[in-house]
mmCIF file of the C-alpha atoms, coordinates in Angstrom:
data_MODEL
# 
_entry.id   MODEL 
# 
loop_
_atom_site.group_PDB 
_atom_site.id 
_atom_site.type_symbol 
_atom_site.label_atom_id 
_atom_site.label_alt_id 
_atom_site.label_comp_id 
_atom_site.label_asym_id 
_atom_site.label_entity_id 
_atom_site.label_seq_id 
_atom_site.pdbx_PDB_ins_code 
_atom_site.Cartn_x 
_atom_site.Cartn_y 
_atom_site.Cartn_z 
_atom_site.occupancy 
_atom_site.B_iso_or_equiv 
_atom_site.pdbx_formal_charge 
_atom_site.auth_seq_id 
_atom_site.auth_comp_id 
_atom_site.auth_asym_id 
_atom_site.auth_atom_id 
_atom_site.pdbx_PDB_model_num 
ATOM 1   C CA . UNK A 1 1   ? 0.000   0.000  0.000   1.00 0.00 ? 1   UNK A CA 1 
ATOM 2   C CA . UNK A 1 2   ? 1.548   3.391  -1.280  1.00 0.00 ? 2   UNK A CA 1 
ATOM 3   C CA . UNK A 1 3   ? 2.168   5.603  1.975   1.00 0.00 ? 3   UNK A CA 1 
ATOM 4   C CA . UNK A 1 4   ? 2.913   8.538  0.217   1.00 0.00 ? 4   UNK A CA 1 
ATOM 5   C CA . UNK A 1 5   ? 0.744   11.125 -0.311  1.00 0.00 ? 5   UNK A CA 1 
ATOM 6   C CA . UNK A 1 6   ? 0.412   12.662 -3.813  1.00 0.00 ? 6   UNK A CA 1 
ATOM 7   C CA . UNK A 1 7   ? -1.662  15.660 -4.496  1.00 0.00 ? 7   UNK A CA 1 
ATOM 8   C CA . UNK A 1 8   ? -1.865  16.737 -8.698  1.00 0.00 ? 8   UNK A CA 1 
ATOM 9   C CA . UNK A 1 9   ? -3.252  20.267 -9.361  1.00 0.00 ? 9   UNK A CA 1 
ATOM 10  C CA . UNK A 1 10  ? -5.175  19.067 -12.841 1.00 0.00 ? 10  UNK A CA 1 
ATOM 11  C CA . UNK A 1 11  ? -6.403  22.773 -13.242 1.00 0.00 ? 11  UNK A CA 1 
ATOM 12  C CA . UNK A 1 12  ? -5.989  26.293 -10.989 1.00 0.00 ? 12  UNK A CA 1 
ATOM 13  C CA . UNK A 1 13  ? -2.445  25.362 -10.782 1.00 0.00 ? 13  UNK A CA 1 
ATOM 14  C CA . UNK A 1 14  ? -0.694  28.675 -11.336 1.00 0.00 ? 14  UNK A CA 1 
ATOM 15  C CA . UNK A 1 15  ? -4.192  29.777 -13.060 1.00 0.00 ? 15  UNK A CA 1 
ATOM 16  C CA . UNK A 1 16  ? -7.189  30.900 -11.906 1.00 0.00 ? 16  UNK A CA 1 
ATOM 17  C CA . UNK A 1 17  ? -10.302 28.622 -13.253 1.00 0.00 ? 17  UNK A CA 1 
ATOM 18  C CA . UNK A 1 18  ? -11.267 24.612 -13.493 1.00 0.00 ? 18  UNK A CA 1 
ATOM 19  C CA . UNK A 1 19  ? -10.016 24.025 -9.752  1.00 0.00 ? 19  UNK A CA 1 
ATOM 20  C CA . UNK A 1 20  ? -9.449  20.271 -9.785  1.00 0.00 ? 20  UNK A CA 1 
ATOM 21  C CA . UNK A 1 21  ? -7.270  18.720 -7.997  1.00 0.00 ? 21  UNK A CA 1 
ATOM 22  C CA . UNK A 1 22  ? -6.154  14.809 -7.506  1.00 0.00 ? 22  UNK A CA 1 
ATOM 23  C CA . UNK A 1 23  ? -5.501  13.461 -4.223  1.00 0.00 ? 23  UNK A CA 1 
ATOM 24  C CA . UNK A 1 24  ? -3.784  9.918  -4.192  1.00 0.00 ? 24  UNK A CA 1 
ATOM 25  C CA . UNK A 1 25  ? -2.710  8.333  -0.687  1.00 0.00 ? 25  UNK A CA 1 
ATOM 26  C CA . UNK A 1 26  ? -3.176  4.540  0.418   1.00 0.00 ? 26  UNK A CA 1 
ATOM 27  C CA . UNK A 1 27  ? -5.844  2.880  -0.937  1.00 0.00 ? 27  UNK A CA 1 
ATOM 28  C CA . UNK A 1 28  ? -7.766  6.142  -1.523  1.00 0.00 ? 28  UNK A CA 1 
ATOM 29  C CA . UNK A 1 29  ? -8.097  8.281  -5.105  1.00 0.00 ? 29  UNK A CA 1 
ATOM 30  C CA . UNK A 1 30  ? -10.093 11.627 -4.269  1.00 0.00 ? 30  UNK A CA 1 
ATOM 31  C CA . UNK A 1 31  ? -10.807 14.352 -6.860  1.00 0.00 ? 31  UNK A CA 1 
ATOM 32  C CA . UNK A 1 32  ? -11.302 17.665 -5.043  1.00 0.00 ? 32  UNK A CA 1 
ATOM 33  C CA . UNK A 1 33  ? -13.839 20.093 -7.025  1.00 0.00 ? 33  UNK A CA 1 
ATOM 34  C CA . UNK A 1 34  ? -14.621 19.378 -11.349 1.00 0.00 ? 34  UNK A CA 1 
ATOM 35  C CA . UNK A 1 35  ? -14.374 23.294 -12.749 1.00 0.00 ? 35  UNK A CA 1 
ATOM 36  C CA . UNK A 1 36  ? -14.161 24.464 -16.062 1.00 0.00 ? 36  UNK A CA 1 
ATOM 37  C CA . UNK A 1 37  ? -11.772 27.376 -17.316 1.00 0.00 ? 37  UNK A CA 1 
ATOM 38  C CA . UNK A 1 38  ? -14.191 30.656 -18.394 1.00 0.00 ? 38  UNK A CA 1 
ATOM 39  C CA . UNK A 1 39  ? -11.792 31.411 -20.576 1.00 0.00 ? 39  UNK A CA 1 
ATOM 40  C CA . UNK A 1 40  ? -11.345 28.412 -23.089 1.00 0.00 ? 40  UNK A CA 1 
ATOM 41  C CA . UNK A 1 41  ? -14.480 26.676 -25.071 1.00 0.00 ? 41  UNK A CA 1 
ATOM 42  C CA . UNK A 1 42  ? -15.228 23.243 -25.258 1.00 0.00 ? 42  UNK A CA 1 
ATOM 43  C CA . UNK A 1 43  ? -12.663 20.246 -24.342 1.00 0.00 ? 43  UNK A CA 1 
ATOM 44  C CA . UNK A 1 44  ? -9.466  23.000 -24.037 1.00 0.00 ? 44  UNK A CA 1 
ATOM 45  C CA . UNK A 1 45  ? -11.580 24.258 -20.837 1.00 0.00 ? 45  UNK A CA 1 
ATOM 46  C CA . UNK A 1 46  ? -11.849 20.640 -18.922 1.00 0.00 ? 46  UNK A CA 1 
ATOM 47  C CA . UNK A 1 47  ? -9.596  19.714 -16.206 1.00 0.00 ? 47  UNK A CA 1 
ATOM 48  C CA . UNK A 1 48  ? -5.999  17.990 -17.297 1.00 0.00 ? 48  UNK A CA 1 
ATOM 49  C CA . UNK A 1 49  ? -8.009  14.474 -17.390 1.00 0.00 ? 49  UNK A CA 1 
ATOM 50  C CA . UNK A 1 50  ? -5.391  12.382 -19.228 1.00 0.00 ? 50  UNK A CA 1 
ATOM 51  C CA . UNK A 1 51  ? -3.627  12.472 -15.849 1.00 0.00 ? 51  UNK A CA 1 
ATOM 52  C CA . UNK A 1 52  ? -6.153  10.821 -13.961 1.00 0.00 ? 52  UNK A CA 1 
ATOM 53  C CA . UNK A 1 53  ? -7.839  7.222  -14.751 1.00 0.00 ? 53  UNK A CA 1 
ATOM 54  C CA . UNK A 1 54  ? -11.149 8.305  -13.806 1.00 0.00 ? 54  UNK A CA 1 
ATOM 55  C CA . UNK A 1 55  ? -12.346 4.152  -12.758 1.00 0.00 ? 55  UNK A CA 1 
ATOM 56  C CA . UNK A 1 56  ? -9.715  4.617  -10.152 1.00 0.00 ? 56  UNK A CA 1 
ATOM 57  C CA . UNK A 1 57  ? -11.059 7.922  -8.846  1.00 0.00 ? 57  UNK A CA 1 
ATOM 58  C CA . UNK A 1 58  ? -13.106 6.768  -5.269  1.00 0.00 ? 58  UNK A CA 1 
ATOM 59  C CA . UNK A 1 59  ? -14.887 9.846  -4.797  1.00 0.00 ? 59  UNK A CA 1 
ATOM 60  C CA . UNK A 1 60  ? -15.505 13.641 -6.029  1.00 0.00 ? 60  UNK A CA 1 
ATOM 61  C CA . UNK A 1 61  ? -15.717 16.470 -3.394  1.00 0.00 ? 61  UNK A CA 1 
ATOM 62  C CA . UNK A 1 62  ? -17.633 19.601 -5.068  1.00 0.00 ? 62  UNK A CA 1 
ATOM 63  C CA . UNK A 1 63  ? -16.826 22.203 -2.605  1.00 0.00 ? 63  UNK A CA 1 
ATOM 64  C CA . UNK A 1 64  ? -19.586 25.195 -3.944  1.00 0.00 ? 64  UNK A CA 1 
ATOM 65  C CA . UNK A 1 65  ? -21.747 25.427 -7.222  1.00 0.00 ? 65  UNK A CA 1 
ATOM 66  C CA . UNK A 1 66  ? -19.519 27.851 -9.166  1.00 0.00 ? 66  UNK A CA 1 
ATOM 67  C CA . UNK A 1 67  ? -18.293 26.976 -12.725 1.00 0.00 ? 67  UNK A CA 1 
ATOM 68  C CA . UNK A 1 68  ? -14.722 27.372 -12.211 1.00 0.00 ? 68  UNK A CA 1 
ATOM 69  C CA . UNK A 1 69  ? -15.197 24.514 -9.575  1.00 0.00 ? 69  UNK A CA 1 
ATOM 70  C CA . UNK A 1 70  ? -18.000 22.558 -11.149 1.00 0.00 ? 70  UNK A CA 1 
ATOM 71  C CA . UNK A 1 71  ? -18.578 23.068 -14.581 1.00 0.00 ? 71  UNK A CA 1 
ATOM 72  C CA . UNK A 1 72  ? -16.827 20.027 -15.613 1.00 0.00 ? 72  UNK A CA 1 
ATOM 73  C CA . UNK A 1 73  ? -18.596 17.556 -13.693 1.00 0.00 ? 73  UNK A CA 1 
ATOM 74  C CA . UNK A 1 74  ? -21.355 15.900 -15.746 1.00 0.00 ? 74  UNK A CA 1 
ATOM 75  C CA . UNK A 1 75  ? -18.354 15.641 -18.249 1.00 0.00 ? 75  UNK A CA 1 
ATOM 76  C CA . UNK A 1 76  ? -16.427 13.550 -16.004 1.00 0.00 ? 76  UNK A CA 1 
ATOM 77  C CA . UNK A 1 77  ? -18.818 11.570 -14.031 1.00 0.00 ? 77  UNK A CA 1 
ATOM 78  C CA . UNK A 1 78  ? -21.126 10.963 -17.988 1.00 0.00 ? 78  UNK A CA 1 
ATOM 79  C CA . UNK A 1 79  ? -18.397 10.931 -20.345 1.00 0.00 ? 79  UNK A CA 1 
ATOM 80  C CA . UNK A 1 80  ? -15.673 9.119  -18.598 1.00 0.00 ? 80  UNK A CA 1 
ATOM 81  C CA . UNK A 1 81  ? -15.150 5.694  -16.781 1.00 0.00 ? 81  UNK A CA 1 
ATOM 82  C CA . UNK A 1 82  ? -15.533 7.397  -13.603 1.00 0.00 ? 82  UNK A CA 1 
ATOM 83  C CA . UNK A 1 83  ? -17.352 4.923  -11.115 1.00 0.00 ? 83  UNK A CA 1 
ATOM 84  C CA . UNK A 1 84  ? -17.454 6.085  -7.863  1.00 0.00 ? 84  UNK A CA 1 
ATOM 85  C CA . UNK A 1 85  ? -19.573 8.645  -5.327  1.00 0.00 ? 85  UNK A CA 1 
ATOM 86  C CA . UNK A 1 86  ? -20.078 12.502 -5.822  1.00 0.00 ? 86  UNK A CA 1 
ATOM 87  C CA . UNK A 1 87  ? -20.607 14.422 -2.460  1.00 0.00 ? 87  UNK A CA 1 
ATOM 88  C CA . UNK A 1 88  ? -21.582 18.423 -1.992  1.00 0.00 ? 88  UNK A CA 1 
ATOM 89  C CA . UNK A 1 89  ? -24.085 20.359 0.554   1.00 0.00 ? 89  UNK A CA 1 
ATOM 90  C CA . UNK A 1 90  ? -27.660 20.650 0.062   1.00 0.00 ? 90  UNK A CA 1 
ATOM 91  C CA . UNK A 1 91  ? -27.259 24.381 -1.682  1.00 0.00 ? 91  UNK A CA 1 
ATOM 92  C CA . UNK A 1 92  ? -24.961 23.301 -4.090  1.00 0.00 ? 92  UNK A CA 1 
ATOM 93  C CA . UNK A 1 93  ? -26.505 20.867 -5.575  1.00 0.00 ? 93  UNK A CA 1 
ATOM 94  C CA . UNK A 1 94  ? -29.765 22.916 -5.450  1.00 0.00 ? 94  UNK A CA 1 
ATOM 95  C CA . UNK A 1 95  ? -27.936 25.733 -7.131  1.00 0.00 ? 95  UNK A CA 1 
ATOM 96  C CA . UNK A 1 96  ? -25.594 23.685 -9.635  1.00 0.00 ? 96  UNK A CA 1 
ATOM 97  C CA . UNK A 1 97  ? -28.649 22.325 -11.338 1.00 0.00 ? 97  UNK A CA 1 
ATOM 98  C CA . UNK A 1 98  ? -29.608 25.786 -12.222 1.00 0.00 ? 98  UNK A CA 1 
ATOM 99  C CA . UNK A 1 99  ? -26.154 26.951 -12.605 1.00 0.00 ? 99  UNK A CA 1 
ATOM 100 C CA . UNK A 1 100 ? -25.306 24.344 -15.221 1.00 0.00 ? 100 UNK A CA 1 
ATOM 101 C CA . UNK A 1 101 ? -28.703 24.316 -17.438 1.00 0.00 ? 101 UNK A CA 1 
ATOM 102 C CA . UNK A 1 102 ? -27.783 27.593 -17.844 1.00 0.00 ? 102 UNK A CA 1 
ATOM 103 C CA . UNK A 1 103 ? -24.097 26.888 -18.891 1.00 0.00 ? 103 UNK A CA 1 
ATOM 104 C CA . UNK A 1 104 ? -25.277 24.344 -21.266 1.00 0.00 ? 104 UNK A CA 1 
ATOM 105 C CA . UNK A 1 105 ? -27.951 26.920 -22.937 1.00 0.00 ? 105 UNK A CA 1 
ATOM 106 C CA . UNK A 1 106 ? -25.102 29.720 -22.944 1.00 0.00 ? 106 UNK A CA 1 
ATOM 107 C CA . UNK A 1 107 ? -22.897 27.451 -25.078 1.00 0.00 ? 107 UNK A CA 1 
ATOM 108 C CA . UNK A 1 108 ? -25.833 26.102 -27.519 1.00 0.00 ? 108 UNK A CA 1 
ATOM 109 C CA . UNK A 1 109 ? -26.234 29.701 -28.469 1.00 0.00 ? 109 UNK A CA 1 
ATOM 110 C CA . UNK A 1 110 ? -22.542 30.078 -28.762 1.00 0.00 ? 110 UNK A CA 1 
ATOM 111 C CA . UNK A 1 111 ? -22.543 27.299 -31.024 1.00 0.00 ? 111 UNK A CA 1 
ATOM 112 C CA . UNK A 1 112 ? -25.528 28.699 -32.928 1.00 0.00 ? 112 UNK A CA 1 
ATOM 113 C CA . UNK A 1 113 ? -23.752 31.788 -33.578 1.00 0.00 ? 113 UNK A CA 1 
ATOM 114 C CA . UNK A 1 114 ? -20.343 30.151 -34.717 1.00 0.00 ? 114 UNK A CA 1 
ATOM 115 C CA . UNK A 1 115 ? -18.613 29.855 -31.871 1.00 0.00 ? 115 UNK A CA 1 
ATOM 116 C CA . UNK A 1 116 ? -16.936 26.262 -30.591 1.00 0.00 ? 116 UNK A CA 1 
ATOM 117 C CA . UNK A 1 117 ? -19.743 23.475 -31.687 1.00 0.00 ? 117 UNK A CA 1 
ATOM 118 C CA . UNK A 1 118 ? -18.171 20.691 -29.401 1.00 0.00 ? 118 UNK A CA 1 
ATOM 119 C CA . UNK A 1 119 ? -20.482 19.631 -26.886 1.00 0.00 ? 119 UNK A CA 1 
ATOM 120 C CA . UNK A 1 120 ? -18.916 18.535 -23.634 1.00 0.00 ? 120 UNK A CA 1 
ATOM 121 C CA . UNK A 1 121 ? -22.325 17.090 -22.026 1.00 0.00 ? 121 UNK A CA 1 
ATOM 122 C CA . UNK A 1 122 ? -25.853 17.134 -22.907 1.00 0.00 ? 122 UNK A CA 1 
ATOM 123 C CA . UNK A 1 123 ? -29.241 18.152 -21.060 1.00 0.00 ? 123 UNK A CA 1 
ATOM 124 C CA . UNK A 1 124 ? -29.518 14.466 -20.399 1.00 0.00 ? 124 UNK A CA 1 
ATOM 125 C CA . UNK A 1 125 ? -25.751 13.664 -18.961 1.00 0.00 ? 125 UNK A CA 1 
ATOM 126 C CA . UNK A 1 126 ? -26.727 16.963 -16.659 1.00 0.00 ? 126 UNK A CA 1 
ATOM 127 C CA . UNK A 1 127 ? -29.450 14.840 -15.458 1.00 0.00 ? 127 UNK A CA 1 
ATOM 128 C CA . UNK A 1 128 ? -27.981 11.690 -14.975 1.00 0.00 ? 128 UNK A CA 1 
ATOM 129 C CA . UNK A 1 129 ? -25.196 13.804 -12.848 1.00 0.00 ? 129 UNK A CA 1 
ATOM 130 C CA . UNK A 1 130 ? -27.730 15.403 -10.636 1.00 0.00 ? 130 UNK A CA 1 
ATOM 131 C CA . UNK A 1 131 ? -29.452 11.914 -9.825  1.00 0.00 ? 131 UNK A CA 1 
ATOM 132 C CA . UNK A 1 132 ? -25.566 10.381 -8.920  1.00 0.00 ? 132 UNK A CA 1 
ATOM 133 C CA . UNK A 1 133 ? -24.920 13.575 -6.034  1.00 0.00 ? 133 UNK A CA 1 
ATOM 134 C CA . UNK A 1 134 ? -24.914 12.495 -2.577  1.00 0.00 ? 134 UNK A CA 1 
ATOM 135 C CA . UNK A 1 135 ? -25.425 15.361 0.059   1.00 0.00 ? 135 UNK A CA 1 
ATOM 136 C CA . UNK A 1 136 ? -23.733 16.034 2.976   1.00 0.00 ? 136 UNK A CA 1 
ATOM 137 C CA . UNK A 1 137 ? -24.693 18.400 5.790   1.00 0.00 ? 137 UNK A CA 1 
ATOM 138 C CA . UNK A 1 138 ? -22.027 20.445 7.452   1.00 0.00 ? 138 UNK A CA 1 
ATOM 139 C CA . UNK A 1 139 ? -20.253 17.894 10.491  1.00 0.00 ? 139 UNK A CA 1 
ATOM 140 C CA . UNK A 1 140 ? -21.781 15.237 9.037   1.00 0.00 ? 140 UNK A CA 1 
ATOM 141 C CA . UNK A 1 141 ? -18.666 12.424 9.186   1.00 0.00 ? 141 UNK A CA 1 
ATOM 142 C CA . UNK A 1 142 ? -18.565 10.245 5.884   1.00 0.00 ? 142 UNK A CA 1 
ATOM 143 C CA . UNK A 1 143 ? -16.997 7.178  6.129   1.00 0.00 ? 143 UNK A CA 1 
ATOM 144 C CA . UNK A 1 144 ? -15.755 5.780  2.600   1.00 0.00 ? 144 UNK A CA 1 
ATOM 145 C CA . UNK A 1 145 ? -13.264 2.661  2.718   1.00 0.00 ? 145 UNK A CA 1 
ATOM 146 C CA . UNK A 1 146 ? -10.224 3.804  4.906   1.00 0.00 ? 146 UNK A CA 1 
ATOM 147 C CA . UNK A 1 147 ? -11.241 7.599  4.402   1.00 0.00 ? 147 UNK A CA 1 
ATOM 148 C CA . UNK A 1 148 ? -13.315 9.640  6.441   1.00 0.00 ? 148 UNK A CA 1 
ATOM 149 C CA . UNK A 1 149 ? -15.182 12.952 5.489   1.00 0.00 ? 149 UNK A CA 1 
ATOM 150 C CA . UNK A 1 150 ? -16.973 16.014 6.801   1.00 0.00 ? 150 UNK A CA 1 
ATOM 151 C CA . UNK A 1 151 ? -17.375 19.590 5.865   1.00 0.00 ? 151 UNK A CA 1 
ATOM 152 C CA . UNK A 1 152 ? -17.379 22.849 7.208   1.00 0.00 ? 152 UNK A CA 1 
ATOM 153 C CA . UNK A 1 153 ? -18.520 26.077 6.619   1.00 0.00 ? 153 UNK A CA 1 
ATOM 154 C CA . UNK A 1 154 ? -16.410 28.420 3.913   1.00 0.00 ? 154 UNK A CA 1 
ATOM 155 C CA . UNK A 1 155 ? -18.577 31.355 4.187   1.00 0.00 ? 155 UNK A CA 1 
ATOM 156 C CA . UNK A 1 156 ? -18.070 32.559 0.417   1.00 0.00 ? 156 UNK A CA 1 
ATOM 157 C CA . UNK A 1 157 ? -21.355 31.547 -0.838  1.00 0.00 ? 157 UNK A CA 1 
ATOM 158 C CA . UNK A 1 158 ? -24.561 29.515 0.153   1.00 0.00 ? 158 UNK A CA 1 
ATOM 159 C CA . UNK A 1 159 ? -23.867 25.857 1.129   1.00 0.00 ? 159 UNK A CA 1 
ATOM 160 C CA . UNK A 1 160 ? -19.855 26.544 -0.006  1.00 0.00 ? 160 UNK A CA 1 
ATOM 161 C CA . UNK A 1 161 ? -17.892 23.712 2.032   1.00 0.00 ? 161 UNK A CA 1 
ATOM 162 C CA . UNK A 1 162 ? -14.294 23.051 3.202   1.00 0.00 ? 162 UNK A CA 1 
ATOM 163 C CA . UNK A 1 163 ? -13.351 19.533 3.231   1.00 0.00 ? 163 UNK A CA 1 
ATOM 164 C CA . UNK A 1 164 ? -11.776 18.109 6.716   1.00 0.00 ? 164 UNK A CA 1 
ATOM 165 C CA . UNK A 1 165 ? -10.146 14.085 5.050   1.00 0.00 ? 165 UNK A CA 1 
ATOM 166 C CA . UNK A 1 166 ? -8.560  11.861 7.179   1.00 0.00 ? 166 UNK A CA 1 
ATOM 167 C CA . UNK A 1 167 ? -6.585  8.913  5.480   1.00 0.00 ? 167 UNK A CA 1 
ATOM 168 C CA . UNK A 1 168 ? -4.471  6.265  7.421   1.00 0.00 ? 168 UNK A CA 1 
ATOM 169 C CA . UNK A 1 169 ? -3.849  8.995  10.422  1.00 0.00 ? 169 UNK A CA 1 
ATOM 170 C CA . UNK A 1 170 ? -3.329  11.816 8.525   1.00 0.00 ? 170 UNK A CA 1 
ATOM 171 C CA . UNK A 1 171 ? -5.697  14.748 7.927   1.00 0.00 ? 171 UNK A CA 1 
ATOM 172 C CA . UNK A 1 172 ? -5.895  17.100 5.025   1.00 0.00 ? 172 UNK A CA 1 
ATOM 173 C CA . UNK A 1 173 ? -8.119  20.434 4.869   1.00 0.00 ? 173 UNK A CA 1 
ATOM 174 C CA . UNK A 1 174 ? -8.944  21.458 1.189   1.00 0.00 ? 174 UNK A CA 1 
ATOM 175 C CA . UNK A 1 175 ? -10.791 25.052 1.587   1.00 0.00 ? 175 UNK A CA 1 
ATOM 176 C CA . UNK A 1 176 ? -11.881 25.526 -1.819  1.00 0.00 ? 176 UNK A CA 1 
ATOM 177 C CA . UNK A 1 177 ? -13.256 28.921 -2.044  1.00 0.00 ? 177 UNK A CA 1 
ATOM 178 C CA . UNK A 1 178 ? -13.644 30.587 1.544   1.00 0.00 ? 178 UNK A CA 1 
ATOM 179 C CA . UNK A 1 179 ? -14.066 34.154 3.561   1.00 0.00 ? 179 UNK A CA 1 
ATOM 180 C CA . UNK A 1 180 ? -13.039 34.909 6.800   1.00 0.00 ? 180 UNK A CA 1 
ATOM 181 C CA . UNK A 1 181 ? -15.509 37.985 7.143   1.00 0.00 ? 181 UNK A CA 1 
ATOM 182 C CA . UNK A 1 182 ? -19.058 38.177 8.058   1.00 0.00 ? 182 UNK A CA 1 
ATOM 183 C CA . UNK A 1 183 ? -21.855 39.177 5.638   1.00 0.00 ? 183 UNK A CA 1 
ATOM 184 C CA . UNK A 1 184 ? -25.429 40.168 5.721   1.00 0.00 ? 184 UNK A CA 1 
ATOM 185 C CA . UNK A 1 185 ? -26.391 36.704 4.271   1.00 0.00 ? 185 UNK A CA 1 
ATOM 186 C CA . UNK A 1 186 ? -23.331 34.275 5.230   1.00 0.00 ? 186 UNK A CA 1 
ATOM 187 C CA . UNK A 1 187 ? -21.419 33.775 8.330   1.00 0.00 ? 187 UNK A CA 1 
ATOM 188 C CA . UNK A 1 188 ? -17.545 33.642 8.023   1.00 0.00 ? 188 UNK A CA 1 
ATOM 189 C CA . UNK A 1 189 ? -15.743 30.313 7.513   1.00 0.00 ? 189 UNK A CA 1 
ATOM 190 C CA . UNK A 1 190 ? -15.366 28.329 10.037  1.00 0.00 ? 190 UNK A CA 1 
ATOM 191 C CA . UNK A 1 191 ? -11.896 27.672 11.797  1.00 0.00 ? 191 UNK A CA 1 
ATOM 192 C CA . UNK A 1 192 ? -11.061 23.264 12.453  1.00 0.00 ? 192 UNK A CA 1 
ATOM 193 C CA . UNK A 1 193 ? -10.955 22.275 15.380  1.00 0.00 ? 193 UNK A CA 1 
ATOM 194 C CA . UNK A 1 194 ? -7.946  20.278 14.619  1.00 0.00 ? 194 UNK A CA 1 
ATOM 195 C CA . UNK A 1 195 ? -4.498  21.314 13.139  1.00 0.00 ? 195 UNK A CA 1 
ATOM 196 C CA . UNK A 1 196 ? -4.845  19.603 9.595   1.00 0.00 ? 196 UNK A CA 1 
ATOM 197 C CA . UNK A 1 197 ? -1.171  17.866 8.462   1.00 0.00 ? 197 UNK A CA 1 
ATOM 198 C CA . UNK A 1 198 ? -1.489  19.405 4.610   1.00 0.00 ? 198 UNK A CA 1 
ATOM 199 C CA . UNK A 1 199 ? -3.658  22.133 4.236   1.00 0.00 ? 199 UNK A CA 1 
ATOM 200 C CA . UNK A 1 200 ? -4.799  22.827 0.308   1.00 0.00 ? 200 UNK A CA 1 
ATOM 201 C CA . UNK A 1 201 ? -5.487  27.074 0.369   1.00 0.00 ? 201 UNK A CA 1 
ATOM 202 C CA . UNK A 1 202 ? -7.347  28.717 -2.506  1.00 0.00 ? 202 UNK A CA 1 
ATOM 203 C CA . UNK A 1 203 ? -5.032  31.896 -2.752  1.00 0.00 ? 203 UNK A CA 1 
ATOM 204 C CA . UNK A 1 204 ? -6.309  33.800 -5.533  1.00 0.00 ? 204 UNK A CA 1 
ATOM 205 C CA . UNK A 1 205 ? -6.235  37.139 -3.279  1.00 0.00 ? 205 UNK A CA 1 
ATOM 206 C CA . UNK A 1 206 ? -3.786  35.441 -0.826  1.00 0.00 ? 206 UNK A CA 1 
ATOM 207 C CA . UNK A 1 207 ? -1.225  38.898 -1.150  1.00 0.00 ? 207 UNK A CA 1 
ATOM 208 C CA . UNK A 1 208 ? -4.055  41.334 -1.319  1.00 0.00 ? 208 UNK A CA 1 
ATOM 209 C CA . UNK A 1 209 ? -6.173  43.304 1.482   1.00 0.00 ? 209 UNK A CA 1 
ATOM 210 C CA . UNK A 1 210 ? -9.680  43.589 0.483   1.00 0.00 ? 210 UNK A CA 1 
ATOM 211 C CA . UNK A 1 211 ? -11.772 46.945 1.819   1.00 0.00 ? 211 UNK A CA 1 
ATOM 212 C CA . UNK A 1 212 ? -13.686 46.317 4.884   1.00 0.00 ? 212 UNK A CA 1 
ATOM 213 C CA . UNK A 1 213 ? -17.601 45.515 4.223   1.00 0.00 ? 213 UNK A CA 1 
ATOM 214 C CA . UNK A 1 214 ? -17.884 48.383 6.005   1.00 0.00 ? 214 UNK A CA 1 
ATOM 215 C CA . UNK A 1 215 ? -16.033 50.621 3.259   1.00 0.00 ? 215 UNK A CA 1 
ATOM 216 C CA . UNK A 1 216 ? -17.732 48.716 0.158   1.00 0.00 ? 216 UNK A CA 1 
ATOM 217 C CA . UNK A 1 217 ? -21.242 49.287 1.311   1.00 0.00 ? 217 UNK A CA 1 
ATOM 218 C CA . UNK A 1 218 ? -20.559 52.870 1.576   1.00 0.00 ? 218 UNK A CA 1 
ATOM 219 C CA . UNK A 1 219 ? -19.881 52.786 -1.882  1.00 0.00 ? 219 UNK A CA 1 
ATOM 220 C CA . UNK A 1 220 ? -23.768 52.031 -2.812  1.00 0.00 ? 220 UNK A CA 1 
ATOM 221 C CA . UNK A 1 221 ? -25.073 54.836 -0.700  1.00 0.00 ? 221 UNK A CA 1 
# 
């Protein structure tokens, strides 16, 4: 059994969009988020795919509904041999149904007009995706062969999730998108209660300092 732990950025690796990343240790194969890159059409905007073997993948953690983190996933769990279990909250996959019919009509008409014609998924793979989601509730623990599961709250946007994995005694916390300030509609992300041994950071603003909330609703009145 392979006791090192491998973790392959197969998009938002020095990029921002299609946040995928592979997570290999023991007898476990985890995808973390399926996005799509805005700024490429059809198959140039999937995920690095060739460097996965999706019938080994175990499991695919979707950590919010947005398509830079979830665009791509009817393609992979429809059009590939992937064979295993999709988990996200109860908003996302509310919201992702929406999200991606929308997607879908956005590129027929793109099509229509003479844009990229290659279809990545249909109407009916969307379907088939939806129907395969499993939800979790935040601190709900999810057992899955030697891996255990749960999310937490990463404020950001409704039912966004951090993932808290522990494999073989070690832990992992992949944050996907998160904030660490209060809104009118969300509560901040929440801080583990355990010190995770690899923590996965989204960093797109990671050497920035945004303006209080205070200073950008000013700004509307």
């Amino acid at each position: 059994m392979e006791d090192i732990m491998s973790i392959t950025p197969l998009g938002s690796g020095q990029e921002v969009g299609r946040s995928c990343h592979l997570l290999t240790f023991r007898d476990m194969t985890i995808l973390l988020d399926c996005g799509i890159h805005p700024g490429y059409d059809g198959i140039n905007g999937l995920p690095f795919f060739d460097r996965v073997e999706p019938d080994q993948v175990d499991a695919v953690l979707i950590t919010h509904f947005h398509l830079d983190h979830a665009a791509s996933l009817p393609y992979f769990t429809e059009r590939t041999g992937f064979k295993g279990r999709v988990f996200m909250t109860h908003p996302t996959k509310a919201v992702i149904r929406l999200l991606l019919g929308d997607y879908l009509r956005l590129m027929s008409m793109k099509g229509d007009s003479g844009g990229d014609k290659e279809v990545l998924y249909t109407e009916k793979d969307l379907e088939k995706c939806v129907e395969k989601i499993e939800l979790i509730d935040y601190h709900q623990s999810i057992r899955l062969k030697s891996m255990t599961f749960h999310a937490l709250n990463a404020g950001h946007v409704l039912g966004a999730a951090m993932f808290l994995i522990s494999i073989g005694g070690r832990t992992i916390l992949y944050t996907g998108d998160y904030s660490m300030e209060d809104d009118r509609h969300l509560t901040a992300a929440e801080i583990p209660s355990v010190k995770p041994d690899v923590l996965i950071v989204e960093s797109t603003y990671g050497v920035q300092v945004h303006a209080s909330r205070r200073e950008r609703e000013a700004r509307f009145t």
